[in-house]
């Protein structure tokens, strides 16, 4: 079925019922459940809904968002995301859905995005083929897992991040942490060098109670840029947000000193290392951009990837 008066429009608060009705079909949820979420989304300037109308009848909807966090396969800090798209079955295979995506993409582009991302379930071949047909490329595949842990009796884990000024304390934390990370810091001469360097650098440490579990040392290079010279977090404390907090503290120090850029050096991908692959993904997730590879800054077996972030 193809109407004679197909139009596309950005949904306003007055259209929330029409948007909700269509998304209820897509999500297979009750009207109240979807409406409650939509009421919040309509007040968020990073979200937008678009309707397809056949005359006065809503026949399709898309939901776009502006995402600032890392999205798998993307390169920019800010990117558009196609959160949802639905067109009534009788209006499909007529180009309406593809045009609706373009409307959503133009909104994202007007808001400064250079990339548009999306997703679908692994077994949703119709959605997969639709995305490929309209120009989207597959970047990664992911399976999500869930485990009920309500039965666990565990102590709440908290950490504190603070700047350290005492030279001996800096050296002690640096040595203690680095020597427990052989997959990243396995060269004795480098460990000794870092211990000496941190004496003169801004030093931020993460504590679990009285125990230091991670740190970052900030080295100014010019009035425009400072470098995270070295950062380490005990392996058992990975993936708890400590690294992000250390980077955030470094960014704050840069802003206080009116420093425009924060940089970091890490091992380039041409040198295979599972540990440093995780490190590169971490810095990408924090908004750092890979700028250049220097093959001999360290040595030929350890090419250096230079990354930078505007703060």
PDB file of C-alpha atoms in Angstrom:
ATOM      1  CA  UNK A   1       0.000   0.000   0.000  1.00  0.00           C
ATOM      2  CA  UNK A   2       1.391   3.376  -0.978  1.00  0.00           C
ATOM      3  CA  UNK A   3      -0.320   6.614  -0.048  1.00  0.00           C
ATOM      4  CA  UNK A   4      -0.516   9.673  -2.245  1.00  0.00           C
ATOM      5  CA  UNK A   5       0.475  12.223   0.393  1.00  0.00           C
ATOM      6  CA  UNK A   6       3.577  10.809   2.082  1.00  0.00           C
ATOM      7  CA  UNK A   7       5.346  13.427   4.195  1.00  0.00           C
ATOM      8  CA  UNK A   8       8.121  13.402   6.792  1.00  0.00           C
ATOM      9  CA  UNK A   9       8.240  15.577   9.883  1.00  0.00           C
ATOM     10  CA  UNK A  10      10.151  15.988  13.135  1.00  0.00           C
ATOM     11  CA  UNK A  11       7.871  14.927  15.972  1.00  0.00           C
ATOM     12  CA  UNK A  12       6.925  17.449  18.655  1.00  0.00           C
ATOM     13  CA  UNK A  13       5.446  16.930  22.103  1.00  0.00           C
ATOM     14  CA  UNK A  14       2.012  16.994  20.455  1.00  0.00           C
ATOM     15  CA  UNK A  15       2.984  13.882  18.484  1.00  0.00           C
ATOM     16  CA  UNK A  16       4.054  11.799  21.469  1.00  0.00           C
ATOM     17  CA  UNK A  17       0.959   9.584  21.323  1.00  0.00           C
ATOM     18  CA  UNK A  18       1.488   8.769  17.631  1.00  0.00           C
ATOM     19  CA  UNK A  19       5.185   8.054  18.233  1.00  0.00           C
ATOM     20  CA  UNK A  20       4.369   5.864  21.223  1.00  0.00           C
ATOM     21  CA  UNK A  21       1.682   3.889  19.381  1.00  0.00           C
ATOM     22  CA  UNK A  22       4.085   2.941  16.595  1.00  0.00           C
ATOM     23  CA  UNK A  23       6.985   2.117  18.925  1.00  0.00           C
ATOM     24  CA  UNK A  24       4.696  -0.106  21.024  1.00  0.00           C
ATOM     25  CA  UNK A  25       4.345  -2.346  17.975  1.00  0.00           C
ATOM     26  CA  UNK A  26       8.093  -2.406  17.371  1.00  0.00           C
ATOM     27  CA  UNK A  27       9.104  -3.042  20.977  1.00  0.00           C
ATOM     28  CA  UNK A  28       6.137  -5.297  21.818  1.00  0.00           C
ATOM     29  CA  UNK A  29       5.623  -3.314  25.027  1.00  0.00           C
ATOM     30  CA  UNK A  30       2.585  -1.724  26.637  1.00  0.00           C
ATOM     31  CA  UNK A  31       1.599   1.850  25.802  1.00  0.00           C
ATOM     32  CA  UNK A  32       2.290   3.049  29.353  1.00  0.00           C
ATOM     33  CA  UNK A  33       5.793   1.535  29.395  1.00  0.00           C
ATOM     34  CA  UNK A  34       6.824   3.200  26.149  1.00  0.00           C
ATOM     35  CA  UNK A  35       5.077   6.477  26.985  1.00  0.00           C
ATOM     36  CA  UNK A  36       6.953   6.808  30.282  1.00  0.00           C
ATOM     37  CA  UNK A  37      10.300   6.494  28.495  1.00  0.00           C
ATOM     38  CA  UNK A  38       9.265   8.762  25.627  1.00  0.00           C
ATOM     39  CA  UNK A  39       8.232  11.541  28.000  1.00  0.00           C
ATOM     40  CA  UNK A  40      11.815  11.660  29.221  1.00  0.00           C
ATOM     41  CA  UNK A  41      13.326  11.394  25.740  1.00  0.00           C
ATOM     42  CA  UNK A  42      11.215  14.212  24.305  1.00  0.00           C
ATOM     43  CA  UNK A  43      12.731  16.599  26.860  1.00  0.00           C
ATOM     44  CA  UNK A  44      16.295  15.601  25.916  1.00  0.00           C
ATOM     45  CA  UNK A  45      17.863  17.736  23.168  1.00  0.00           C
ATOM     46  CA  UNK A  46      20.148  14.812  22.246  1.00  0.00           C
ATOM     47  CA  UNK A  47      17.104  12.801  21.152  1.00  0.00           C
ATOM     48  CA  UNK A  48      14.775  13.282  18.210  1.00  0.00           C
ATOM     49  CA  UNK A  49      11.797  11.419  16.722  1.00  0.00           C
ATOM     50  CA  UNK A  50      10.594  11.641  13.119  1.00  0.00           C
ATOM     51  CA  UNK A  51       7.218  10.591  11.737  1.00  0.00           C
ATOM     52  CA  UNK A  52       6.129   9.482   8.287  1.00  0.00           C
ATOM     53  CA  UNK A  53       2.582  10.571   7.500  1.00  0.00           C
ATOM     54  CA  UNK A  54       0.169   9.332   4.863  1.00  0.00           C
ATOM     55  CA  UNK A  55      -2.067  12.353   4.848  1.00  0.00           C
ATOM     56  CA  UNK A  56      -3.041  12.692   8.502  1.00  0.00           C
ATOM     57  CA  UNK A  57      -2.185   9.100   9.447  1.00  0.00           C
ATOM     58  CA  UNK A  58       1.164   8.232  11.084  1.00  0.00           C
ATOM     59  CA  UNK A  59       2.618   5.201   9.295  1.00  0.00           C
ATOM     60  CA  UNK A  60       6.234   5.142  10.431  1.00  0.00           C
ATOM     61  CA  UNK A  61       8.636   6.465  13.047  1.00  0.00           C
ATOM     62  CA  UNK A  62      12.375   6.769  13.623  1.00  0.00           C
ATOM     63  CA  UNK A  63      14.302   7.629  16.758  1.00  0.00           C
ATOM     64  CA  UNK A  64      17.711   9.268  16.451  1.00  0.00           C
ATOM     65  CA  UNK A  65      20.142  10.289  19.166  1.00  0.00           C
ATOM     66  CA  UNK A  66      23.433  12.141  19.570  1.00  0.00           C
ATOM     67  CA  UNK A  67      25.886   9.939  21.439  1.00  0.00           C
ATOM     68  CA  UNK A  68      29.056  11.265  23.088  1.00  0.00           C
ATOM     69  CA  UNK A  69      30.242   7.958  24.553  1.00  0.00           C
ATOM     70  CA  UNK A  70      32.298   5.425  22.588  1.00  0.00           C
ATOM     71  CA  UNK A  71      30.280   3.356  20.129  1.00  0.00           C
ATOM     72  CA  UNK A  72      31.832   0.207  18.665  1.00  0.00           C
ATOM     73  CA  UNK A  73      33.259   0.782  15.202  1.00  0.00           C
ATOM     74  CA  UNK A  74      33.023   4.587  15.252  1.00  0.00           C
ATOM     75  CA  UNK A  75      35.817   7.149  15.106  1.00  0.00           C
ATOM     76  CA  UNK A  76      34.348  10.428  16.378  1.00  0.00           C
ATOM     77  CA  UNK A  77      33.526  11.698  19.868  1.00  0.00           C
ATOM     78  CA  UNK A  78      30.085  12.780  18.645  1.00  0.00           C
ATOM     79  CA  UNK A  79      28.074  10.521  16.416  1.00  0.00           C
ATOM     80  CA  UNK A  80      24.463  10.029  15.420  1.00  0.00           C
ATOM     81  CA  UNK A  81      22.710   6.813  16.354  1.00  0.00           C
ATOM     82  CA  UNK A  82      19.661   5.261  14.752  1.00  0.00           C
ATOM     83  CA  UNK A  83      17.973   3.996  17.907  1.00  0.00           C
ATOM     84  CA  UNK A  84      14.825   2.683  16.234  1.00  0.00           C
ATOM     85  CA  UNK A  85      12.897   2.650  12.971  1.00  0.00           C
ATOM     86  CA  UNK A  86       9.462   1.209  12.234  1.00  0.00           C
ATOM     87  CA  UNK A  87       7.147   1.420   9.240  1.00  0.00           C
ATOM     88  CA  UNK A  88       3.737  -0.268   9.049  1.00  0.00           C
ATOM     89  CA  UNK A  89       4.015  -3.530   7.044  1.00  0.00           C
ATOM     90  CA  UNK A  90       1.692  -2.392   4.256  1.00  0.00           C
ATOM     91  CA  UNK A  91       3.976   0.587   3.521  1.00  0.00           C
ATOM     92  CA  UNK A  92       7.240  -1.353   3.320  1.00  0.00           C
ATOM     93  CA  UNK A  93       9.419  -1.997   0.256  1.00  0.00           C
ATOM     94  CA  UNK A  94       8.515   1.380  -1.200  1.00  0.00           C
ATOM     95  CA  UNK A  95      11.536   3.444  -0.129  1.00  0.00           C
ATOM     96  CA  UNK A  96       9.738   5.065   2.814  1.00  0.00           C
ATOM     97  CA  UNK A  97      11.983   3.556   5.494  1.00  0.00           C
ATOM     98  CA  UNK A  98      15.146   4.494   3.588  1.00  0.00           C
ATOM     99  CA  UNK A  99      13.959   8.105   3.255  1.00  0.00           C
ATOM    100  CA  UNK A 100      13.043   8.170   6.934  1.00  0.00           C
ATOM    101  CA  UNK A 101      16.613   7.144   7.794  1.00  0.00           C
ATOM    102  CA  UNK A 102      17.944   9.947   5.567  1.00  0.00           C
ATOM    103  CA  UNK A 103      15.772  12.475   7.422  1.00  0.00           C
ATOM    104  CA  UNK A 104      17.245  11.224  10.708  1.00  0.00           C
ATOM    105  CA  UNK A 105      20.790  11.328   9.302  1.00  0.00           C
ATOM    106  CA  UNK A 106      20.343  14.929   8.130  1.00  0.00           C
ATOM    107  CA  UNK A 107      19.271  15.896  11.654  1.00  0.00           C
ATOM    108  CA  UNK A 108      22.427  14.294  13.069  1.00  0.00           C
ATOM    109  CA  UNK A 109      24.614  16.002  10.460  1.00  0.00           C
ATOM    110  CA  UNK A 110      23.095  19.400  11.283  1.00  0.00           C
ATOM    111  CA  UNK A 111      24.074  18.764  14.895  1.00  0.00           C
ATOM    112  CA  UNK A 112      27.746  18.244  14.029  1.00  0.00           C
ATOM    113  CA  UNK A 113      27.914  14.477  13.457  1.00  0.00           C
ATOM    114  CA  UNK A 114      30.102  12.987  10.748  1.00  0.00           C
ATOM    115  CA  UNK A 115      29.099   9.383  11.421  1.00  0.00           C
ATOM    116  CA  UNK A 116      25.789   7.593  11.931  1.00  0.00           C
ATOM    117  CA  UNK A 117      25.705   4.256  13.761  1.00  0.00           C
ATOM    118  CA  UNK A 118      22.976   1.680  14.311  1.00  0.00           C
ATOM    119  CA  UNK A 119      22.477  -1.914  15.424  1.00  0.00           C
ATOM    120  CA  UNK A 120      20.238  -4.934  15.067  1.00  0.00           C
ATOM    121  CA  UNK A 121      19.918  -8.349  16.667  1.00  0.00           C
ATOM    122  CA  UNK A 122      22.131 -11.092  15.227  1.00  0.00           C
ATOM    123  CA  UNK A 123      19.142 -13.090  13.971  1.00  0.00           C
ATOM    124  CA  UNK A 124      17.226 -10.121  12.508  1.00  0.00           C
ATOM    125  CA  UNK A 125      18.171 -10.698   8.884  1.00  0.00           C
ATOM    126  CA  UNK A 126      15.539  -8.278   7.552  1.00  0.00           C
ATOM    127  CA  UNK A 127      16.996  -5.404   9.576  1.00  0.00           C
ATOM    128  CA  UNK A 128      20.544  -6.438   8.668  1.00  0.00           C
ATOM    129  CA  UNK A 129      19.774  -6.512   4.940  1.00  0.00           C
ATOM    130  CA  UNK A 130      17.941  -3.162   5.193  1.00  0.00           C
ATOM    131  CA  UNK A 131      20.950  -1.491   6.836  1.00  0.00           C
ATOM    132  CA  UNK A 132      23.324  -2.871   4.225  1.00  0.00           C
ATOM    133  CA  UNK A 133      21.027  -1.779   1.414  1.00  0.00           C
ATOM    134  CA  UNK A 134      20.947   1.844   2.590  1.00  0.00           C
ATOM    135  CA  UNK A 135      24.720   2.104   2.970  1.00  0.00           C
ATOM    136  CA  UNK A 136      25.570   0.957   6.484  1.00  0.00           C
ATOM    137  CA  UNK A 137      28.634  -1.257   6.931  1.00  0.00           C
ATOM    138  CA  UNK A 138      28.924  -3.941   9.566  1.00  0.00           C
ATOM    139  CA  UNK A 139      31.650  -3.072  12.112  1.00  0.00           C
ATOM    140  CA  UNK A 140      31.449  -5.635  14.927  1.00  0.00           C
ATOM    141  CA  UNK A 141      29.281  -8.441  16.242  1.00  0.00           C
ATOM    142  CA  UNK A 142      28.519  -8.765  19.926  1.00  0.00           C
ATOM    143  CA  UNK A 143      26.609 -11.163  22.164  1.00  0.00           C
ATOM    144  CA  UNK A 144      25.363  -9.810  25.490  1.00  0.00           C
ATOM    145  CA  UNK A 145      25.281 -11.968  28.622  1.00  0.00           C
ATOM    146  CA  UNK A 146      23.285 -11.718  31.844  1.00  0.00           C
ATOM    147  CA  UNK A 147      23.769 -13.357  35.222  1.00  0.00           C
ATOM    148  CA  UNK A 148      21.689 -13.006  38.383  1.00  0.00           C
ATOM    149  CA  UNK A 149      23.971 -12.052  41.276  1.00  0.00           C
ATOM    150  CA  UNK A 150      21.385 -11.104  43.912  1.00  0.00           C
ATOM    151  CA  UNK A 151      22.473 -14.115  45.992  1.00  0.00           C
ATOM    152  CA  UNK A 152      26.008 -12.772  46.460  1.00  0.00           C
ATOM    153  CA  UNK A 153      26.936 -11.320  49.817  1.00  0.00           C
ATOM    154  CA  UNK A 154      29.611  -8.792  48.945  1.00  0.00           C
ATOM    155  CA  UNK A 155      31.112  -5.714  50.403  1.00  0.00           C
ATOM    156  CA  UNK A 156      30.452  -2.459  48.559  1.00  0.00           C
ATOM    157  CA  UNK A 157      33.562  -1.396  46.646  1.00  0.00           C
ATOM    158  CA  UNK A 158      34.570   2.241  46.718  1.00  0.00           C
ATOM    159  CA  UNK A 159      37.723   4.087  45.666  1.00  0.00           C
ATOM    160  CA  UNK A 160      39.071   7.565  46.186  1.00  0.00           C
ATOM    161  CA  UNK A 161      41.124   9.514  43.657  1.00  0.00           C
ATOM    162  CA  UNK A 162      43.389  12.309  44.870  1.00  0.00           C
ATOM    163  CA  UNK A 163      46.515  14.211  43.879  1.00  0.00           C
ATOM    164  CA  UNK A 164      49.774  13.259  45.624  1.00  0.00           C
ATOM    165  CA  UNK A 165      52.544  15.792  46.249  1.00  0.00           C
ATOM    166  CA  UNK A 166      55.029  13.874  48.405  1.00  0.00           C
ATOM    167  CA  UNK A 167      57.954  12.663  46.272  1.00  0.00           C
ATOM    168  CA  UNK A 168      58.597   9.440  48.189  1.00  0.00           C
ATOM    169  CA  UNK A 169      54.913   8.553  48.110  1.00  0.00           C
ATOM    170  CA  UNK A 170      54.788   9.091  44.346  1.00  0.00           C
ATOM    171  CA  UNK A 171      57.784   6.824  43.780  1.00  0.00           C
ATOM    172  CA  UNK A 172      56.450   4.148  46.115  1.00  0.00           C
ATOM    173  CA  UNK A 173      53.039   3.996  44.450  1.00  0.00           C
ATOM    174  CA  UNK A 174      54.561   4.016  40.972  1.00  0.00           C
ATOM    175  CA  UNK A 175      56.934   1.141  41.735  1.00  0.00           C
ATOM    176  CA  UNK A 176      54.360  -0.904  43.639  1.00  0.00           C
ATOM    177  CA  UNK A 177      51.769  -0.723  40.843  1.00  0.00           C
ATOM    178  CA  UNK A 178      54.063  -1.106  37.821  1.00  0.00           C
ATOM    179  CA  UNK A 179      55.846  -4.171  39.195  1.00  0.00           C
ATOM    180  CA  UNK A 180      52.467  -5.919  39.443  1.00  0.00           C
ATOM    181  CA  UNK A 181      51.674  -5.275  35.769  1.00  0.00           C
ATOM    182  CA  UNK A 182      54.254  -7.350  33.849  1.00  0.00           C
ATOM    183  CA  UNK A 183      52.069  -7.552  30.719  1.00  0.00           C
ATOM    184  CA  UNK A 184      52.393  -3.785  30.346  1.00  0.00           C
ATOM    185  CA  UNK A 185      55.561  -2.915  32.224  1.00  0.00           C
ATOM    186  CA  UNK A 186      57.955  -5.831  31.868  1.00  0.00           C
ATOM    187  CA  UNK A 187      61.208  -3.967  31.227  1.00  0.00           C
ATOM    188  CA  UNK A 188      63.167  -3.184  34.391  1.00  0.00           C
ATOM    189  CA  UNK A 189      64.935  -0.142  32.933  1.00  0.00           C
ATOM    190  CA  UNK A 190      61.589   1.404  31.978  1.00  0.00           C
ATOM    191  CA  UNK A 191      60.161   0.861  35.463  1.00  0.00           C
ATOM    192  CA  UNK A 192      63.176   2.529  37.045  1.00  0.00           C
ATOM    193  CA  UNK A 193      62.925   5.417  34.591  1.00  0.00           C
ATOM    194  CA  UNK A 194      59.219   5.958  35.349  1.00  0.00           C
ATOM    195  CA  UNK A 195      59.925   5.910  39.099  1.00  0.00           C
ATOM    196  CA  UNK A 196      62.439   8.721  38.608  1.00  0.00           C
ATOM    197  CA  UNK A 197      60.219  10.696  36.238  1.00  0.00           C
ATOM    198  CA  UNK A 198      57.156  10.832  38.476  1.00  0.00           C
ATOM    199  CA  UNK A 199      59.074  12.767  41.134  1.00  0.00           C
ATOM    200  CA  UNK A 200      58.673  15.975  39.117  1.00  0.00           C
ATOM    201  CA  UNK A 201      55.229  15.292  37.620  1.00  0.00           C
ATOM    202  CA  UNK A 202      51.655  15.931  38.696  1.00  0.00           C
ATOM    203  CA  UNK A 203      50.598  12.631  40.241  1.00  0.00           C
ATOM    204  CA  UNK A 204      47.054  11.356  40.767  1.00  0.00           C
ATOM    205  CA  UNK A 205      46.498   8.145  42.725  1.00  0.00           C
ATOM    206  CA  UNK A 206      43.478   5.898  43.254  1.00  0.00           C
ATOM    207  CA  UNK A 207      43.007   4.319  46.683  1.00  0.00           C
ATOM    208  CA  UNK A 208      40.963   1.435  48.002  1.00  0.00           C
ATOM    209  CA  UNK A 209      40.942   2.386  51.650  1.00  0.00           C
ATOM    210  CA  UNK A 210      44.587   3.029  52.538  1.00  0.00           C
ATOM    211  CA  UNK A 211      45.953   0.990  49.624  1.00  0.00           C
ATOM    212  CA  UNK A 212      46.987   2.637  46.348  1.00  0.00           C
ATOM    213  CA  UNK A 213      45.562   0.605  43.468  1.00  0.00           C
ATOM    214  CA  UNK A 214      46.395   2.842  40.491  1.00  0.00           C
ATOM    215  CA  UNK A 215      47.881   6.140  39.400  1.00  0.00           C
ATOM    216  CA  UNK A 216      48.466   8.507  36.502  1.00  0.00           C
ATOM    217  CA  UNK A 217      51.345  10.970  36.068  1.00  0.00           C
ATOM    218  CA  UNK A 218      50.863  14.123  34.003  1.00  0.00           C
ATOM    219  CA  UNK A 219      53.819  15.687  32.157  1.00  0.00           C
ATOM    220  CA  UNK A 220      53.561  19.198  30.634  1.00  0.00           C
ATOM    221  CA  UNK A 221      55.293  19.589  27.259  1.00  0.00           C
ATOM    222  CA  UNK A 222      54.224  23.013  26.040  1.00  0.00           C
ATOM    223  CA  UNK A 223      51.681  25.628  27.033  1.00  0.00           C
ATOM    224  CA  UNK A 224      49.291  23.826  24.666  1.00  0.00           C
ATOM    225  CA  UNK A 225      49.723  20.152  25.577  1.00  0.00           C
ATOM    226  CA  UNK A 226      50.392  17.810  28.483  1.00  0.00           C
ATOM    227  CA  UNK A 227      50.922  14.061  28.353  1.00  0.00           C
ATOM    228  CA  UNK A 228      49.760  11.169  30.496  1.00  0.00           C
ATOM    229  CA  UNK A 229      53.344  10.026  30.837  1.00  0.00           C
ATOM    230  CA  UNK A 230      52.501   6.781  32.623  1.00  0.00           C
ATOM    231  CA  UNK A 231      49.350   5.232  34.042  1.00  0.00           C
ATOM    232  CA  UNK A 232      48.828   1.908  35.751  1.00  0.00           C
ATOM    233  CA  UNK A 233      45.967   0.207  37.601  1.00  0.00           C
ATOM    234  CA  UNK A 234      46.237  -3.119  39.402  1.00  0.00           C
ATOM    235  CA  UNK A 235      44.730  -5.834  37.237  1.00  0.00           C
ATOM    236  CA  UNK A 236      42.075  -6.841  39.768  1.00  0.00           C
ATOM    237  CA  UNK A 237      40.790  -3.257  39.743  1.00  0.00           C
ATOM    238  CA  UNK A 238      40.362  -3.028  35.964  1.00  0.00           C
ATOM    239  CA  UNK A 239      36.945  -2.279  34.477  1.00  0.00           C
ATOM    240  CA  UNK A 240      35.707  -0.458  37.583  1.00  0.00           C
ATOM    241  CA  UNK A 241      35.852   3.069  36.203  1.00  0.00           C
ATOM    242  CA  UNK A 242      39.151   3.916  37.936  1.00  0.00           C
ATOM    243  CA  UNK A 243      41.007   4.599  34.695  1.00  0.00           C
ATOM    244  CA  UNK A 244      38.286   6.949  33.521  1.00  0.00           C
ATOM    245  CA  UNK A 245      38.425   8.834  36.835  1.00  0.00           C
ATOM    246  CA  UNK A 246      42.204   9.201  36.574  1.00  0.00           C
ATOM    247  CA  UNK A 247      41.941  10.541  33.020  1.00  0.00           C
ATOM    248  CA  UNK A 248      39.157  12.923  34.078  1.00  0.00           C
ATOM    249  CA  UNK A 249      41.384  14.255  36.867  1.00  0.00           C
ATOM    250  CA  UNK A 250      44.225  14.775  34.360  1.00  0.00           C
ATOM    251  CA  UNK A 251      41.833  16.676  32.084  1.00  0.00           C
ATOM    252  CA  UNK A 252      40.790  18.881  34.980  1.00  0.00           C
ATOM    253  CA  UNK A 253      44.424  19.721  35.734  1.00  0.00           C
ATOM    254  CA  UNK A 254      44.910  20.637  32.073  1.00  0.00           C
ATOM    255  CA  UNK A 255      41.916  22.952  32.117  1.00  0.00           C
ATOM    256  CA  UNK A 256      43.119  24.605  35.333  1.00  0.00           C
ATOM    257  CA  UNK A 257      46.443  25.292  33.616  1.00  0.00           C
ATOM    258  CA  UNK A 258      44.689  26.423  30.408  1.00  0.00           C
ATOM    259  CA  UNK A 259      46.256  23.517  28.507  1.00  0.00           C
ATOM    260  CA  UNK A 260      44.316  22.730  25.352  1.00  0.00           C
ATOM    261  CA  UNK A 261      45.390  19.155  24.564  1.00  0.00           C
ATOM    262  CA  UNK A 262      46.008  15.944  26.491  1.00  0.00           C
ATOM    263  CA  UNK A 263      48.198  13.314  24.814  1.00  0.00           C
ATOM    264  CA  UNK A 264      49.327   9.760  25.466  1.00  0.00           C
ATOM    265  CA  UNK A 265      51.733   7.281  23.876  1.00  0.00           C
ATOM    266  CA  UNK A 266      50.992   3.575  23.729  1.00  0.00           C
ATOM    267  CA  UNK A 267      51.995   0.512  21.755  1.00  0.00           C
ATOM    268  CA  UNK A 268      50.814   0.523  18.131  1.00  0.00           C
ATOM    269  CA  UNK A 269      48.582  -2.260  16.801  1.00  0.00           C
ATOM    270  CA  UNK A 270      51.293  -3.497  14.421  1.00  0.00           C
ATOM    271  CA  UNK A 271      52.971  -5.035  17.484  1.00  0.00           C
ATOM    272  CA  UNK A 272      50.561  -7.755  18.584  1.00  0.00           C
ATOM    273  CA  UNK A 273      49.637  -7.561  22.264  1.00  0.00           C
ATOM    274  CA  UNK A 274      46.301  -8.440  23.844  1.00  0.00           C
ATOM    275  CA  UNK A 275      47.099  -6.249  26.849  1.00  0.00           C
ATOM    276  CA  UNK A 276      47.865  -3.162  24.786  1.00  0.00           C
ATOM    277  CA  UNK A 277      44.878  -3.833  22.532  1.00  0.00           C
ATOM    278  CA  UNK A 278      42.772  -3.255  25.646  1.00  0.00           C
ATOM    279  CA  UNK A 279      44.798  -0.126  26.420  1.00  0.00           C
ATOM    280  CA  UNK A 280      44.136   1.341  22.958  1.00  0.00           C
ATOM    281  CA  UNK A 281      40.403   0.596  23.265  1.00  0.00           C
ATOM    282  CA  UNK A 282      40.378   2.261  26.674  1.00  0.00           C
ATOM    283  CA  UNK A 283      41.916   5.484  25.364  1.00  0.00           C
ATOM    284  CA  UNK A 284      39.590   5.481  22.351  1.00  0.00           C
ATOM    285  CA  UNK A 285      36.658   5.177  24.762  1.00  0.00           C
ATOM    286  CA  UNK A 286      37.956   8.232  26.644  1.00  0.00           C
ATOM    287  CA  UNK A 287      37.911  10.292  23.444  1.00  0.00           C
ATOM    288  CA  UNK A 288      41.571  10.116  22.417  1.00  0.00           C
ATOM    289  CA  UNK A 289      42.298  10.088  18.684  1.00  0.00           C
ATOM    290  CA  UNK A 290      45.155   8.131  17.104  1.00  0.00           C
ATOM    291  CA  UNK A 291      47.309  10.706  15.285  1.00  0.00           C
ATOM    292  CA  UNK A 292      50.557   9.099  14.162  1.00  0.00           C
ATOM    293  CA  UNK A 293      52.747   6.020  14.592  1.00  0.00           C
ATOM    294  CA  UNK A 294      56.420   6.599  15.394  1.00  0.00           C
ATOM    295  CA  UNK A 295      58.305   3.357  14.593  1.00  0.00           C
ATOM    296  CA  UNK A 296      61.528   4.118  16.457  1.00  0.00           C
ATOM    297  CA  UNK A 297      60.655   6.430  19.388  1.00  0.00           C
ATOM    298  CA  UNK A 298      61.130   3.448  21.718  1.00  0.00           C
ATOM    299  CA  UNK A 299      62.640   0.754  19.466  1.00  0.00           C
ATOM    300  CA  UNK A 300      61.775  -1.032  16.224  1.00  0.00           C
ATOM    301  CA  UNK A 301      60.087  -3.902  18.063  1.00  0.00           C
ATOM    302  CA  UNK A 302      57.796  -1.516  19.942  1.00  0.00           C
ATOM    303  CA  UNK A 303      56.263   1.055  17.560  1.00  0.00           C
ATOM    304  CA  UNK A 304      54.684   4.011  19.342  1.00  0.00           C
ATOM    305  CA  UNK A 305      51.104   5.160  18.710  1.00  0.00           C
ATOM    306  CA  UNK A 306      50.592   8.850  19.498  1.00  0.00           C
ATOM    307  CA  UNK A 307      47.061   9.796  20.624  1.00  0.00           C
ATOM    308  CA  UNK A 308      45.546  13.169  21.467  1.00  0.00           C
ATOM    309  CA  UNK A 309      42.398  14.643  22.976  1.00  0.00           C
ATOM    310  CA  UNK A 310      41.166  18.216  23.188  1.00  0.00           C
ATOM    311  CA  UNK A 311      40.217  19.063  26.765  1.00  0.00           C
TER     312      UNK A 311
END
